[in-house]
Amino acid sequence: MKIKNDTATDTKAKAERLAKLQRKIDQALSKKTPGVETTFSEAYELIEMAMKQGLSQKDVIALVNDTYDLKLHAASFRKLLKDERSALGADGKSALCPTCRHPLALQPQAGPEATANDITANEKMVA
């Protein structure tokens, strides 16, 4: 009889420890701030729309940094932008305007790294 009682006590103690751990994990997750990638992904459509409407990349970076309390610089912003565009392109989706839901066209890459094929591909994406 004593063995069964000890087993029941051990099982109850384990369950209590697991429940306590679950509460602590839930509490830690609720306090956790989203990562830069998650934040950027959430704001991506607005970022693309602002840049398409002529707002400079420098101004967009400043607004994103101010709004989300980040410290993005131009290189990391370009990397996040490229990654988000690639992810959307891989899924076959394009960014949509949050207001009217029209597809936002990707701007052609200007500069030495842009090729005729890149520009042609980007021109085909213009809605």
mmCIF file with all atom_site columns, C-alpha atoms in Angstrom:
data_model
loop_
_atom_site.group_PDB
_atom_site.id
_atom_site.type_symbol
_atom_site.label_atom_id
_atom_site.label_alt_id
_atom_site.label_comp_id
_atom_site.label_asym_id
_atom_site.label_entity_id
_atom_site.label_seq_id
_atom_site.pdbx_PDB_ins_code
_atom_site.Cartn_x
_atom_site.Cartn_y
_atom_site.Cartn_z
_atom_site.occupancy
_atom_site.B_iso_or_equiv
_atom_site.pdbx_formal_charge
_atom_site.auth_seq_id
_atom_site.auth_comp_id
_atom_site.auth_asym_id
_atom_site.auth_atom_id
_atom_site.pdbx_PDB_model_num
ATOM 1   C CA . MET A 1 1   ? 0.000  0.000  0.000   1.00 0.00 ? 1   MET A CA 1
ATOM 2   C CA . LYS A 1 2   ? 2.762  2.390  0.825   1.00 0.00 ? 2   LYS A CA 1
ATOM 3   C CA . ILE A 1 3   ? 4.285  2.052  -2.657  1.00 0.00 ? 3   ILE A CA 1
ATOM 4   C CA . LYS A 1 4   ? 1.012  3.068  -4.339  1.00 0.00 ? 4   LYS A CA 1
ATOM 5   C CA . ASN A 1 5   ? 0.728  6.126  -2.100  1.00 0.00 ? 5   ASN A CA 1
ATOM 6   C CA . ASP A 1 6   ? 4.300  7.202  -2.924  1.00 0.00 ? 6   ASP A CA 1
ATOM 7   C CA . THR A 1 7   ? 3.613  6.731  -6.628  1.00 0.00 ? 7   THR A CA 1
ATOM 8   C CA . ALA A 1 8   ? 0.476  8.863  -6.432  1.00 0.00 ? 8   ALA A CA 1
ATOM 9   C CA . THR A 1 9   ? 2.409  11.563 -4.561  1.00 0.00 ? 9   THR A CA 1
ATOM 10  C CA . ASP A 1 10  ? 5.224  11.465 -7.127  1.00 0.00 ? 10  ASP A CA 1
ATOM 11  C CA . THR A 1 11  ? 2.746  11.701 -10.009 1.00 0.00 ? 11  THR A CA 1
ATOM 12  C CA . LYS A 1 12  ? 0.980  14.631 -8.361  1.00 0.00 ? 12  LYS A CA 1
ATOM 13  C CA . ALA A 1 13  ? 4.306  16.400 -7.692  1.00 0.00 ? 13  ALA A CA 1
ATOM 14  C CA . LYS A 1 14  ? 5.395  15.897 -11.315 1.00 0.00 ? 14  LYS A CA 1
ATOM 15  C CA . ALA A 1 15  ? 2.090  17.276 -12.582 1.00 0.00 ? 15  ALA A CA 1
ATOM 16  C CA . GLU A 1 16  ? 2.416  20.317 -10.299 1.00 0.00 ? 16  GLU A CA 1
ATOM 17  C CA . ARG A 1 17  ? 5.984  20.969 -11.482 1.00 0.00 ? 17  ARG A CA 1
ATOM 18  C CA . LEU A 1 18  ? 4.924  20.671 -15.113 1.00 0.00 ? 18  LEU A CA 1
ATOM 19  C CA . ALA A 1 19  ? 1.992  23.031 -14.560 1.00 0.00 ? 19  ALA A CA 1
ATOM 20  C CA . LYS A 1 20  ? 4.297  25.503 -12.801 1.00 0.00 ? 20  LYS A CA 1
ATOM 21  C CA . LEU A 1 21  ? 6.790  25.298 -15.669 1.00 0.00 ? 21  LEU A CA 1
ATOM 22  C CA . GLN A 1 22  ? 3.996  25.831 -18.207 1.00 0.00 ? 22  GLN A CA 1
ATOM 23  C CA . ARG A 1 23  ? 2.822  28.957 -16.349 1.00 0.00 ? 23  ARG A CA 1
ATOM 24  C CA . LYS A 1 24  ? 6.377  30.340 -16.286 1.00 0.00 ? 24  LYS A CA 1
ATOM 25  C CA . ILE A 1 25  ? 6.862  29.624 -19.996 1.00 0.00 ? 25  ILE A CA 1
ATOM 26  C CA . ASP A 1 26  ? 3.538  31.292 -20.840 1.00 0.00 ? 26  ASP A CA 1
ATOM 27  C CA . GLN A 1 27  ? 4.490  34.304 -18.729 1.00 0.00 ? 27  GLN A CA 1
ATOM 28  C CA . ALA A 1 28  ? 7.918  34.587 -20.386 1.00 0.00 ? 28  ALA A CA 1
ATOM 29  C CA . LEU A 1 29  ? 6.397  34.307 -23.866 1.00 0.00 ? 29  LEU A CA 1
ATOM 30  C CA . SER A 1 30  ? 3.831  37.003 -23.122 1.00 0.00 ? 30  SER A CA 1
ATOM 31  C CA . LYS A 1 31  ? 6.629  39.400 -22.099 1.00 0.00 ? 31  LYS A CA 1
ATOM 32  C CA . LYS A 1 32  ? 8.807  38.583 -25.096 1.00 0.00 ? 32  LYS A CA 1
ATOM 33  C CA . THR A 1 33  ? 8.962  41.282 -27.742 1.00 0.00 ? 33  THR A CA 1
ATOM 34  C CA . PRO A 1 34  ? 8.699  40.164 -31.359 1.00 0.00 ? 34  PRO A CA 1
ATOM 35  C CA . GLY A 1 35  ? 11.926 39.851 -33.303 1.00 0.00 ? 35  GLY A CA 1
ATOM 36  C CA . VAL A 1 36  ? 13.058 42.318 -35.925 1.00 0.00 ? 36  VAL A CA 1
ATOM 37  C CA . GLU A 1 37  ? 12.126 39.906 -38.723 1.00 0.00 ? 37  GLU A CA 1
ATOM 38  C CA . THR A 1 38  ? 8.602  39.445 -37.363 1.00 0.00 ? 38  THR A CA 1
ATOM 39  C CA . THR A 1 39  ? 8.129  43.170 -36.877 1.00 0.00 ? 39  THR A CA 1
ATOM 40  C CA . PHE A 1 40  ? 9.420  43.918 -40.374 1.00 0.00 ? 40  PHE A CA 1
ATOM 41  C CA . SER A 1 41  ? 7.207  41.233 -41.877 1.00 0.00 ? 41  SER A CA 1
ATOM 42  C CA . GLU A 1 42  ? 4.137  42.743 -40.196 1.00 0.00 ? 42  GLU A CA 1
ATOM 43  C CA . ALA A 1 43  ? 4.974  46.223 -41.502 1.00 0.00 ? 43  ALA A CA 1
ATOM 44  C CA . TYR A 1 44  ? 6.192  45.094 -44.932 1.00 0.00 ? 44  TYR A CA 1
ATOM 45  C CA . GLU A 1 45  ? 3.133  46.113 -46.958 1.00 0.00 ? 45  GLU A CA 1
ATOM 46  C CA . LEU A 1 46  ? 3.148  49.610 -45.471 1.00 0.00 ? 46  LEU A CA 1
ATOM 47  C CA . ILE A 1 47  ? 6.892  49.905 -46.085 1.00 0.00 ? 47  ILE A CA 1
ATOM 48  C CA . GLU A 1 48  ? 6.515  48.910 -49.743 1.00 0.00 ? 48  GLU A CA 1
ATOM 49  C CA . MET A 1 49  ? 3.584  51.273 -50.199 1.00 0.00 ? 49  MET A CA 1
ATOM 50  C CA . ALA A 1 50  ? 5.508  54.199 -48.662 1.00 0.00 ? 50  ALA A CA 1
ATOM 51  C CA . MET A 1 51  ? 8.540  53.548 -50.862 1.00 0.00 ? 51  MET A CA 1
ATOM 52  C CA . LYS A 1 52  ? 6.363  53.196 -53.962 1.00 0.00 ? 52  LYS A CA 1
ATOM 53  C CA . GLN A 1 53  ? 4.776  56.559 -53.180 1.00 0.00 ? 53  GLN A CA 1
ATOM 54  C CA . GLY A 1 54  ? 8.200  58.193 -53.164 1.00 0.00 ? 54  GLY A CA 1
ATOM 55  C CA . LEU A 1 55  ? 9.269  58.188 -49.512 1.00 0.00 ? 55  LEU A CA 1
ATOM 56  C CA . SER A 1 56  ? 13.018 57.700 -49.355 1.00 0.00 ? 56  SER A CA 1
ATOM 57  C CA . GLN A 1 57  ? 14.508 54.571 -47.849 1.00 0.00 ? 57  GLN A CA 1
ATOM 58  C CA . LYS A 1 58  ? 16.249 56.729 -45.237 1.00 0.00 ? 58  LYS A CA 1
ATOM 59  C CA . ASP A 1 59  ? 12.917 58.236 -44.148 1.00 0.00 ? 59  ASP A CA 1
ATOM 60  C CA . VAL A 1 60  ? 11.229 54.827 -44.062 1.00 0.00 ? 60  VAL A CA 1
ATOM 61  C CA . ILE A 1 61  ? 14.042 53.432 -41.904 1.00 0.00 ? 61  ILE A CA 1
ATOM 62  C CA . ALA A 1 62  ? 13.718 56.384 -39.516 1.00 0.00 ? 62  ALA A CA 1
ATOM 63  C CA . LEU A 1 63  ? 9.950  55.895 -39.264 1.00 0.00 ? 63  LEU A CA 1
ATOM 64  C CA . VAL A 1 64  ? 10.256 52.140 -38.674 1.00 0.00 ? 64  VAL A CA 1
ATOM 65  C CA . ASN A 1 65  ? 12.967 52.677 -36.052 1.00 0.00 ? 65  ASN A CA 1
ATOM 66  C CA . ASP A 1 66  ? 10.914 55.331 -34.285 1.00 0.00 ? 66  ASP A CA 1
ATOM 67  C CA . THR A 1 67  ? 7.641  53.400 -34.392 1.00 0.00 ? 67  THR A CA 1
ATOM 68  C CA . TYR A 1 68  ? 8.990  50.008 -33.317 1.00 0.00 ? 68  TYR A CA 1
ATOM 69  C CA . ASP A 1 69  ? 11.896 51.258 -31.182 1.00 0.00 ? 69  ASP A CA 1
ATOM 70  C CA . LEU A 1 70  ? 14.425 49.471 -33.404 1.00 0.00 ? 70  LEU A CA 1
ATOM 71  C CA . LYS A 1 71  ? 17.932 50.376 -34.506 1.00 0.00 ? 71  LYS A CA 1
ATOM 72  C CA . LEU A 1 72  ? 17.902 49.309 -38.153 1.00 0.00 ? 72  LEU A CA 1
ATOM 73  C CA . HIS A 1 73  ? 20.539 50.693 -40.468 1.00 0.00 ? 73  HIS A CA 1
ATOM 74  C CA . ALA A 1 74  ? 20.446 50.788 -44.259 1.00 0.00 ? 74  ALA A CA 1
ATOM 75  C CA . ALA A 1 75  ? 22.232 47.464 -44.817 1.00 0.00 ? 75  ALA A CA 1
ATOM 76  C CA . SER A 1 76  ? 20.026 45.479 -42.438 1.00 0.00 ? 76  SER A CA 1
ATOM 77  C CA . PHE A 1 77  ? 16.916 47.209 -43.817 1.00 0.00 ? 77  PHE A CA 1
ATOM 78  C CA . ARG A 1 78  ? 17.869 46.224 -47.377 1.00 0.00 ? 78  ARG A CA 1
ATOM 79  C CA . LYS A 1 79  ? 18.516 42.636 -46.262 1.00 0.00 ? 79  LYS A CA 1
ATOM 80  C CA . LEU A 1 80  ? 15.142 42.412 -44.506 1.00 0.00 ? 80  LEU A CA 1
ATOM 81  C CA . LEU A 1 81  ? 13.433 43.959 -47.532 1.00 0.00 ? 81  LEU A CA 1
ATOM 82  C CA . LYS A 1 82  ? 15.144 41.516 -49.910 1.00 0.00 ? 82  LYS A CA 1
ATOM 83  C CA . ASP A 1 83  ? 14.308 38.538 -47.681 1.00 0.00 ? 83  ASP A CA 1
ATOM 84  C CA . GLU A 1 84  ? 10.655 39.550 -47.399 1.00 0.00 ? 84  GLU A CA 1
ATOM 85  C CA . ARG A 1 85  ? 10.373 40.080 -51.148 1.00 0.00 ? 85  ARG A CA 1
ATOM 86  C CA . SER A 1 86  ? 11.973 36.677 -51.765 1.00 0.00 ? 86  SER A CA 1
ATOM 87  C CA . ALA A 1 87  ? 9.644  34.985 -49.293 1.00 0.00 ? 87  ALA A CA 1
ATOM 88  C CA . LEU A 1 88  ? 6.592  36.520 -50.912 1.00 0.00 ? 88  LEU A CA 1
ATOM 89  C CA . GLY A 1 89  ? 7.889  35.667 -54.376 1.00 0.00 ? 89  GLY A CA 1
ATOM 90  C CA . ALA A 1 90  ? 8.538  32.065 -53.355 1.00 0.00 ? 90  ALA A CA 1
ATOM 91  C CA . ASP A 1 91  ? 4.922  31.718 -52.236 1.00 0.00 ? 91  ASP A CA 1
ATOM 92  C CA . GLY A 1 92  ? 3.713  33.247 -55.479 1.00 0.00 ? 92  GLY A CA 1
ATOM 93  C CA . LYS A 1 93  ? 2.176  36.178 -53.632 1.00 0.00 ? 93  LYS A CA 1
ATOM 94  C CA . SER A 1 94  ? 2.904  39.840 -53.945 1.00 0.00 ? 94  SER A CA 1
ATOM 95  C CA . ALA A 1 95  ? 2.425  42.464 -51.286 1.00 0.00 ? 95  ALA A CA 1
ATOM 96  C CA . LEU A 1 96  ? -1.032 44.003 -51.198 1.00 0.00 ? 96  LEU A CA 1
ATOM 97  C CA . CYS A 1 97  ? -2.004 47.550 -50.332 1.00 0.00 ? 97  CYS A CA 1
ATOM 98  C CA . PRO A 1 98  ? -3.613 47.332 -46.867 1.00 0.00 ? 98  PRO A CA 1
ATOM 99  C CA . THR A 1 99  ? -6.305 49.830 -47.897 1.00 0.00 ? 99  THR A CA 1
ATOM 100 C CA . CYS A 1 100 ? -7.428 48.804 -51.379 1.00 0.00 ? 100 CYS A CA 1
ATOM 101 C CA . ARG A 1 101 ? -5.795 45.312 -51.520 1.00 0.00 ? 101 ARG A CA 1
ATOM 102 C CA . HIS A 1 102 ? -4.249 45.960 -54.965 1.00 0.00 ? 102 HIS A CA 1
ATOM 103 C CA . PRO A 1 103 ? -0.882 44.255 -55.563 1.00 0.00 ? 103 PRO A CA 1
ATOM 104 C CA . LEU A 1 104 ? 2.136  46.445 -54.953 1.00 0.00 ? 104 LEU A CA 1
ATOM 105 C CA . ALA A 1 105 ? 4.681  46.236 -57.763 1.00 0.00 ? 105 ALA A CA 1
ATOM 106 C CA . LEU A 1 106 ? 8.303  45.615 -56.945 1.00 0.00 ? 106 LEU A CA 1
ATOM 107 C CA . GLN A 1 107 ? 10.564 48.437 -58.024 1.00 0.00 ? 107 GLN A CA 1
ATOM 108 C CA . PRO A 1 108 ? 13.254 47.467 -60.558 1.00 0.00 ? 108 PRO A CA 1
ATOM 109 C CA . GLN A 1 109 ? 16.748 47.253 -59.125 1.00 0.00 ? 109 GLN A CA 1
ATOM 110 C CA . ALA A 1 110 ? 18.924 50.107 -60.338 1.00 0.00 ? 110 ALA A CA 1
ATOM 111 C CA . GLY A 1 111 ? 22.664 49.812 -60.230 1.00 0.00 ? 111 GLY A CA 1
ATOM 112 C CA . PRO A 1 112 ? 25.463 47.549 -61.347 1.00 0.00 ? 112 PRO A CA 1
ATOM 113 C CA . GLU A 1 113 ? 23.948 44.408 -59.827 1.00 0.00 ? 113 GLU A CA 1
ATOM 114 C CA . ALA A 1 114 ? 20.757 44.732 -61.881 1.00 0.00 ? 114 ALA A CA 1
ATOM 115 C CA . THR A 1 115 ? 20.713 42.830 -65.127 1.00 0.00 ? 115 THR A CA 1
ATOM 116 C CA . ALA A 1 116 ? 18.431 43.089 -68.129 1.00 0.00 ? 116 ALA A CA 1
ATOM 117 C CA . ASN A 1 117 ? 16.714 39.893 -66.961 1.00 0.00 ? 117 ASN A CA 1
ATOM 118 C CA . ASP A 1 118 ? 16.045 41.349 -63.496 1.00 0.00 ? 118 ASP A CA 1
ATOM 119 C CA . ILE A 1 119 ? 14.533 44.500 -64.943 1.00 0.00 ? 119 ILE A CA 1
ATOM 120 C CA . THR A 1 120 ? 12.384 42.530 -67.394 1.00 0.00 ? 120 THR A CA 1
ATOM 121 C CA . ALA A 1 121 ? 11.163 40.253 -64.596 1.00 0.00 ? 121 ALA A CA 1
ATOM 122 C CA . ASN A 1 122 ? 10.325 43.251 -62.420 1.00 0.00 ? 122 ASN A CA 1
ATOM 123 C CA . GLU A 1 123 ? 8.490  45.018 -65.239 1.00 0.00 ? 123 GLU A CA 1
ATOM 124 C CA . LYS A 1 124 ? 6.293  41.949 -65.687 1.00 0.00 ? 124 LYS A CA 1
ATOM 125 C CA . MET A 1 125 ? 5.283  42.175 -62.015 1.00 0.00 ? 125 MET A CA 1
ATOM 126 C CA . VAL A 1 126 ? 3.933  45.724 -62.355 1.00 0.00 ? 126 VAL A CA 1
ATOM 127 C CA . ALA A 1 127 ? 0.140  45.644 -62.018 1.00 0.00 ? 127 ALA A CA 1
#
